[in-house]
JSON list of C-alpha atoms and ligand atoms in Angstrom, two decimals:
[
{"chain": "J", "resi": 66, "resn": "MET", "atom": "CA", "xyz": [105.81, 102.30, 110.58]},
{"chain": "J", "resi": 67, "resn": "PRO", "atom": "CA", "xyz": [103.66, 102.49, 113.25]},
{"chain": "J", "resi": 68, "resn": "ASP", "atom": "CA", "xyz": [100.10, 101.43, 113.72]},
{"chain": "J", "resi": 69, "resn": "THR", "atom": "CA", "xyz": [96.83, 104.17, 112.59]},
{"chain": "J", "resi": 70, "resn": "ILE", "atom": "CA", "xyz": [93.36, 103.85, 113.24]},
{"chain": "J", "resi": 71, "resn": "PHE", "atom": "CA", "xyz": [93.59, 101.86, 110.04]},
{"chain": "J", "resi": 72, "resn": "THR", "atom": "CA", "xyz": [95.75, 99.01, 110.93]},
{"chain": "J", "resi": 73, "resn": "LYS", "atom": "CA", "xyz": [93.22, 98.22, 113.65]},
{"chain": "J", "resi": 74, "resn": "ILE", "atom": "CA", "xyz": [89.99, 98.54, 110.39]},
{"chain": "J", "resi": 75, "resn": "ILE", "atom": "CA", "xyz": [92.06, 95.75, 108.76]},
{"chain": "J", "resi": 76, "resn": "ASN", "atom": "CA", "xyz": [92.06, 93.70, 111.38]},
{"chain": "J", "resi": 77, "resn": "ARG", "atom": "CA", "xyz": [89.06, 93.86, 112.59]},
{"chain": "J", "resi": 78, "resn": "GLU", "atom": "CA", "xyz": [90.08, 95.07, 116.02]},
{"chain": "J", "resi": 79, "resn": "ILE", "atom": "CA", "xyz": [87.32, 98.44, 116.01]},
{"chain": "J", "resi": 80, "resn": "PRO", "atom": "CA", "xyz": [84.32, 98.55, 113.90]},
{"chain": "J", "resi": 81, "resn": "ALA", "atom": "CA", "xyz": [84.08, 99.72, 110.71]},
{"chain": "J", "resi": 82, "resn": "ASP", "atom": "CA", "xyz": [81.21, 100.07, 107.35]},
{"chain": "J", "resi": 83, "resn": "ILE", "atom": "CA", "xyz": [83.05, 97.91, 104.97]},
{"chain": "J", "resi": 84, "resn": "GLN", "atom": "CA", "xyz": [81.39, 98.71, 101.80]},
{"chain": "J", "resi": 85, "resn": "TYR", "atom": "CA", "xyz": [84.67, 96.25, 99.50]},
{"chain": "J", "resi": 86, "resn": "GLU", "atom": "CA", "xyz": [86.99, 94.60, 100.69]},
{"chain": "J", "resi": 87, "resn": "ASP", "atom": "CA", "xyz": [90.03, 92.36, 98.24]},
{"chain": "J", "resi": 88, "resn": "ASP", "atom": "CA", "xyz": [93.46, 90.52, 99.28]},
{"chain": "J", "resi": 89, "resn": "ASP", "atom": "CA", "xyz": [95.37, 94.09, 98.89]},
{"chain": "J", "resi": 90, "resn": "VAL", "atom": "CA", "xyz": [92.65, 96.71, 99.61]},
{"chain": "J", "resi": 91, "resn": "ILE", "atom": "CA", "xyz": [89.97, 97.01, 102.17]},
{"chain": "J", "resi": 92, "resn": "ALA", "atom": "CA", "xyz": [87.13, 100.28, 101.85]},
{"chain": "J", "resi": 93, "resn": "PHE", "atom": "CA", "xyz": [84.82, 101.82, 104.62]},
{"chain": "J", "resi": 94, "resn": "ASN", "atom": "CA", "xyz": [82.94, 105.09, 104.80]},
{"chain": "J", "resi": 95, "resn": "ASP", "atom": "CA", "xyz": [84.77, 107.87, 106.59]},
{"chain": "J", "resi": 96, "resn": "ILE", "atom": "CA", "xyz": [83.31, 108.05, 110.34]},
{"chain": "J", "resi": 97, "resn": "GLU", "atom": "CA", "xyz": [82.79, 111.65, 109.23]},
{"chain": "J", "resi": 98, "resn": "PRO", "atom": "CA", "xyz": [81.40, 112.51, 105.39]},
{"chain": "J", "resi": 99, "resn": "GLN", "atom": "CA", "xyz": [82.23, 115.35, 103.76]},
{"chain": "J", "resi": 100, "resn": "ALA", "atom": "CA", "xyz": [79.90, 114.72, 100.72]},
{"chain": "J", "resi": 101, "resn": "PRO", "atom": "CA", "xyz": [76.20, 111.61, 100.89]},
{"chain": "J", "resi": 102, "resn": "VAL", "atom": "CA", "xyz": [78.89, 108.75, 99.68]},
{"chain": "J", "resi": 103, "resn": "HIS", "atom": "CA", "xyz": [82.01, 109.11, 101.74]},
{"chain": "J", "resi": 104, "resn": "ILE", "atom": "CA", "xyz": [84.20, 105.52, 100.74]},
{"chain": "J", "resi": 105, "resn": "LEU", "atom": "CA", "xyz": [87.64, 105.76, 102.33]},
{"chain": "J", "resi": 106, "resn": "ILE", "atom": "CA", "xyz": [90.00, 102.99, 100.59]},
{"chain": "J", "resi": 107, "resn": "ILE", "atom": "CA", "xyz": [93.25, 101.69, 101.98]},
{"chain": "J", "resi": 108, "resn": "PRO", "atom": "CA", "xyz": [95.79, 100.13, 101.06]},
{"chain": "J", "resi": 109, "resn": "LYS", "atom": "CA", "xyz": [96.23, 96.39, 103.49]},
{"chain": "J", "resi": 110, "resn": "LYS", "atom": "CA", "xyz": [100.06, 97.18, 103.19]},
{"chain": "J", "resi": 111, "resn": "PRO", "atom": "CA", "xyz": [100.91, 99.65, 105.94]},
{"chain": "J", "resi": 112, "resn": "ILE", "atom": "CA", "xyz": [102.40, 102.69, 103.41]},
{"chain": "J", "resi": 113, "resn": "ALA", "atom": "CA", "xyz": [102.64, 106.04, 105.23]},
{"chain": "J", "resi": 114, "resn": "THR", "atom": "CA", "xyz": [102.04, 108.90, 102.71]},
{"chain": "J", "resi": 115, "resn": "ILE", "atom": "CA", "xyz": [102.34, 108.67, 98.90]},
{"chain": "J", "resi": 116, "resn": "ASN", "atom": "CA", "xyz": [105.72, 110.04, 99.15]},
{"chain": "J", "resi": 117, "resn": "ASP", "atom": "CA", "xyz": [106.76, 106.62, 100.92]},
{"chain": "J", "resi": 118, "resn": "ALA", "atom": "CA", "xyz": [105.50, 104.42, 98.10]},
{"chain": "J", "resi": 119, "resn": "ASN", "atom": "CA", "xyz": [107.69, 102.48, 95.79]},
{"chain": "J", "resi": 120, "resn": "ASP", "atom": "CA", "xyz": [108.25, 101.24, 92.60]},
{"chain": "J", "resi": 121, "resn": "GLU", "atom": "CA", "xyz": [107.25, 97.74, 94.19]},
{"chain": "J", "resi": 122, "resn": "ASP", "atom": "CA", "xyz": [103.55, 99.21, 95.21]},
{"chain": "J", "resi": 123, "resn": "ALA", "atom": "CA", "xyz": [102.97, 100.60, 91.47]},
{"chain": "J", "resi": 124, "resn": "GLU", "atom": "CA", "xyz": [99.66, 97.14, 91.14]},
{"chain": "J", "resi": 125, "resn": "LEU", "atom": "CA", "xyz": [98.52, 98.11, 94.77]},
{"chain": "J", "resi": 126, "resn": "LEU", "atom": "CA", "xyz": [98.47, 101.99, 94.04]},
{"chain": "J", "resi": 127, "resn": "GLY", "atom": "CA", "xyz": [96.25, 100.88, 90.72]},
{"chain": "J", "resi": 128, "resn": "LYS", "atom": "CA", "xyz": [94.58, 98.27, 92.82]},
{"chain": "J", "resi": 129, "resn": "ILE", "atom": "CA", "xyz": [93.27, 101.48, 95.39]},
{"chain": "J", "resi": 130, "resn": "LEU", "atom": "CA", "xyz": [91.71, 103.35, 92.18]},
{"chain": "J", "resi": 131, "resn": "LEU", "atom": "CA", "xyz": [90.45, 100.01, 90.16]},
{"chain": "J", "resi": 132, "resn": "ALA", "atom": "CA", "xyz": [88.58, 99.32, 93.76]},
{"chain": "J", "resi": 133, "resn": "ALA", "atom": "CA", "xyz": [87.19, 102.18, 93.26]},
{"chain": "J", "resi": 134, "resn": "LYS", "atom": "CA", "xyz": [85.94, 102.34, 90.41]},
{"chain": "J", "resi": 135, "resn": "LYS", "atom": "CA", "xyz": [84.12, 99.00, 91.44]},
{"chain": "J", "resi": 136, "resn": "ILE", "atom": "CA", "xyz": [82.72, 100.82, 93.94]},
{"chain": "J", "resi": 137, "resn": "ALA", "atom": "CA", "xyz": [81.52, 103.62, 91.53]},
{"chain": "J", "resi": 138, "resn": "LYS", "atom": "CA", "xyz": [79.81, 101.19, 89.84]},
{"chain": "J", "resi": 139, "resn": "ASP", "atom": "CA", "xyz": [78.30, 99.36, 92.50]},
{"chain": "J", "resi": 140, "resn": "LYS", "atom": "CA", "xyz": [77.06, 102.87, 94.03]},
{"chain": "J", "resi": 141, "resn": "ASN", "atom": "CA", "xyz": [75.59, 104.08, 90.51]},
{"chain": "J", "resi": 142, "resn": "ILE", "atom": "CA", "xyz": [77.94, 107.49, 91.17]},
{"chain": "J", "resi": 143, "resn": "ALA", "atom": "CA", "xyz": [80.12, 106.46, 87.68]},
{"chain": "J", "resi": 144, "resn": "GLU", "atom": "CA", "xyz": [77.81, 107.90, 85.74]},
{"chain": "J", "resi": 145, "resn": "GLY", "atom": "CA", "xyz": [77.46, 111.34, 87.55]},
{"chain": "J", "resi": 146, "resn": "GLY", "atom": "CA", "xyz": [80.39, 111.27, 88.60]},
{"chain": "J", "resi": 147, "resn": "TYR", "atom": "CA", "xyz": [83.22, 111.23, 91.46]},
{"chain": "J", "resi": 148, "resn": "ARG", "atom": "CA", "xyz": [86.30, 113.04, 93.62]},
{"chain": "J", "resi": 149, "resn": "LEU", "atom": "CA", "xyz": [89.59, 111.12, 94.13]},
{"chain": "J", "resi": 150, "resn": "VAL", "atom": "CA", "xyz": [91.69, 112.12, 96.81]},
{"chain": "J", "resi": 151, "resn": "ILE", "atom": "CA", "xyz": [94.63, 111.57, 98.04]},
{"chain": "J", "resi": 152, "resn": "ASN", "atom": "CA", "xyz": [95.76, 113.80, 101.21]},
{"chain": "J", "resi": 153, "resn": "THR", "atom": "CA", "xyz": [98.66, 113.61, 101.51]},
{"chain": "J", "resi": 154, "resn": "ASN", "atom": "CA", "xyz": [101.35, 115.18, 104.71]},
{"chain": "J", "resi": 155, "resn": "LYS", "atom": "CA", "xyz": [100.55, 118.75, 106.75]},
{"chain": "J", "resi": 156, "resn": "ASP", "atom": "CA", "xyz": [99.86, 121.12, 103.58]},
{"chain": "J", "resi": 157, "resn": "ALA", "atom": "CA", "xyz": [96.93, 118.79, 102.72]},
{"chain": "J", "resi": 158, "resn": "GLN", "atom": "CA", "xyz": [95.83, 118.18, 105.82]},
{"chain": "J", "resi": 159, "resn": "GLN", "atom": "CA", "xyz": [96.91, 114.15, 106.06]},
{"chain": "J", "resi": 160, "resn": "THR", "atom": "CA", "xyz": [95.91, 113.00, 109.27]},
{"chain": "J", "resi": 161, "resn": "VAL", "atom": "CA", "xyz": [96.16, 109.49, 109.14]},
{"chain": "J", "resi": 162, "resn": "PHE", "atom": "CA", "xyz": [99.57, 108.13, 108.34]},
{"chain": "J", "resi": 163, "resn": "HIS", "atom": "CA", "xyz": [98.06, 105.21, 106.08]},
{"chain": "J", "resi": 164, "resn": "ILE", "atom": "CA", "xyz": [97.79, 105.46, 102.83]},
{"chain": "J", "resi": 165, "resn": "HIS", "atom": "CA", "xyz": [93.53, 106.17, 101.80]},
{"chain": "J", "resi": 166, "resn": "CYS", "atom": "CA", "xyz": [92.47, 107.64, 98.86]},
{"chain": "J", "resi": 167, "resn": "HIS", "atom": "CA", "xyz": [88.67, 110.24, 100.13]},
{"chain": "J", "resi": 168, "resn": "LEU", "atom": "CA", "xyz": [85.89, 108.34, 97.18]},
{"chain": "J", "resi": 169, "resn": "LEU", "atom": "CA", "xyz": [83.24, 111.19, 97.40]},
{"chain": "J", "resi": 170, "resn": "ALA", "atom": "CA", "xyz": [80.12, 111.19, 94.96]},
{"chain": "J", "resi": 171, "resn": "GLY", "atom": "CA", "xyz": [76.49, 112.80, 95.97]},
{"chain": "J", "resi": 172, "resn": "ARG", "atom": "CA", "xyz": [77.29, 116.12, 95.84]},
{"chain": "J", "resi": 173, "resn": "LYS", "atom": "CA", "xyz": [78.89, 118.57, 93.52]},
{"chain": "J", "resi": 174, "resn": "PHE", "atom": "CA", "xyz": [82.01, 119.48, 94.35]},
{"chain": "J", "resi": 175, "resn": "LYS", "atom": "CA", "xyz": [84.15, 122.70, 93.96]},
{"chain": "J", "resi": 176, "resn": "TRP", "atom": "CA", "xyz": [86.39, 123.84, 92.20]},
{"chain": "J", "resi": 177, "resn": "PRO", "atom": "CA", "xyz": [89.63, 124.76, 93.51]},
{"chain": "J", "resi": 178, "resn": "PRO", "atom": "CA", "xyz": [89.36, 122.90, 96.38]},
{"chain": "J", "resi": 179, "resn": "GLY", "atom": "CA", "xyz": [89.67, 124.66, 98.94]},
{"chain": "R", "resi": 10, "resn": "LIG", "atom": "P1", "xyz": [92.93, 112.79, 105.81]},
{"chain": "R", "resi": 10, "resn": "LIG", "atom": "O1", "xyz": [92.52, 113.65, 106.72]},
{"chain": "R", "resi": 10, "resn": "LIG", "atom": "O2", "xyz": [92.62, 112.45, 104.74]},
{"chain": "R", "resi": 10, "resn": "LIG", "atom": "O3", "xyz": [93.74, 111.96, 106.37]},
{"chain": "R", "resi": 10, "resn": "LIG", "atom": "O4", "xyz": [91.51, 111.58, 106.42]},
{"chain": "R", "resi": 10, "resn": "LIG", "atom": "C1", "xyz": [91.46, 110.30, 107.07]},
{"chain": "R", "resi": 10, "resn": "LIG", "atom": "C2", "xyz": [90.00, 110.14, 107.30]},
{"chain": "R", "resi": 10, "resn": "LIG", "atom": "O5", "xyz": [89.86, 109.39, 108.26]},
{"chain": "R", "resi": 10, "resn": "LIG", "atom": "C3", "xyz": [88.74, 111.33, 108.13]},
{"chain": "R", "resi": 10, "resn": "LIG", "atom": "O6", "xyz": [88.23, 111.86, 107.08]},
{"chain": "R", "resi": 10, "resn": "LIG", "atom": "C4", "xyz": [88.43, 111.03, 108.94]},
{"chain": "R", "resi": 10, "resn": "LIG", "atom": "O7", "xyz": [86.96, 111.13, 109.57]},
{"chain": "R", "resi": 10, "resn": "LIG", "atom": "C5", "xyz": [88.45, 108.86, 108.93]},
{"chain": "R", "resi": 10, "resn": "LIG", "atom": "N1", "xyz": [88.81, 108.60, 110.24]},
{"chain": "R", "resi": 10, "resn": "LIG", "atom": "C6", "xyz": [89.75, 108.58, 110.75]},
{"chain": "R", "resi": 10, "resn": "LIG", "atom": "N2", "xyz": [89.41, 107.31, 111.51]},
{"chain": "R", "resi": 10, "resn": "LIG", "atom": "C7", "xyz": [87.99, 106.64, 111.66]},
{"chain": "R", "resi": 10, "resn": "LIG", "atom": "C8", "xyz": [87.50, 105.79, 111.57]},
{"chain": "R", "resi": 10, "resn": "LIG", "atom": "N3", "xyz": [88.46, 104.86, 112.35]},
{"chain": "R", "resi": 10, "resn": "LIG", "atom": "N4", "xyz": [86.43, 105.42, 110.81]},
{"chain": "R", "resi": 10, "resn": "LIG", "atom": "C9", "xyz": [86.65, 105.60, 109.68]},
{"chain": "R", "resi": 10, "resn": "LIG", "atom": "N5", "xyz": [87.48, 107.45, 108.48]},
{"chain": "R", "resi": 10, "resn": "LIG", "atom": "C10", "xyz": [87.64, 107.67, 110.01]}
]
């Protein structure tokens, strides 16, 4: 897949406000936050969309959720609650084609989502 802006963040070619990193995933503040807490958690392996993930990516996808859990605990939002969102393709308004999980918190969210 072609490089995206997120590959540049992983490679430190452009700056990001990094909140968490380990060998497999990195998380940074969204540049256009939609809630008081809005962090993007991405795999370092570039995978364009969830549609492109394979069985071999199962552990990596799990690591994204476990990173979300760790970040939520560190930010003291675990008990109050938070929303995890993975937009996929155009109907969901995915704009960056490198899988990312939005971690949103700090306000009440509506359901169904817009
Ligand atoms: P999505 O619409 O699900 O593809 O979300 C892409 C997200 O990436 C949006 O919320 C953007 O605000 C965010 N974004 C785009 N460029 C950057 C950047 N350089 N640093 C941080 N967040 C970004």
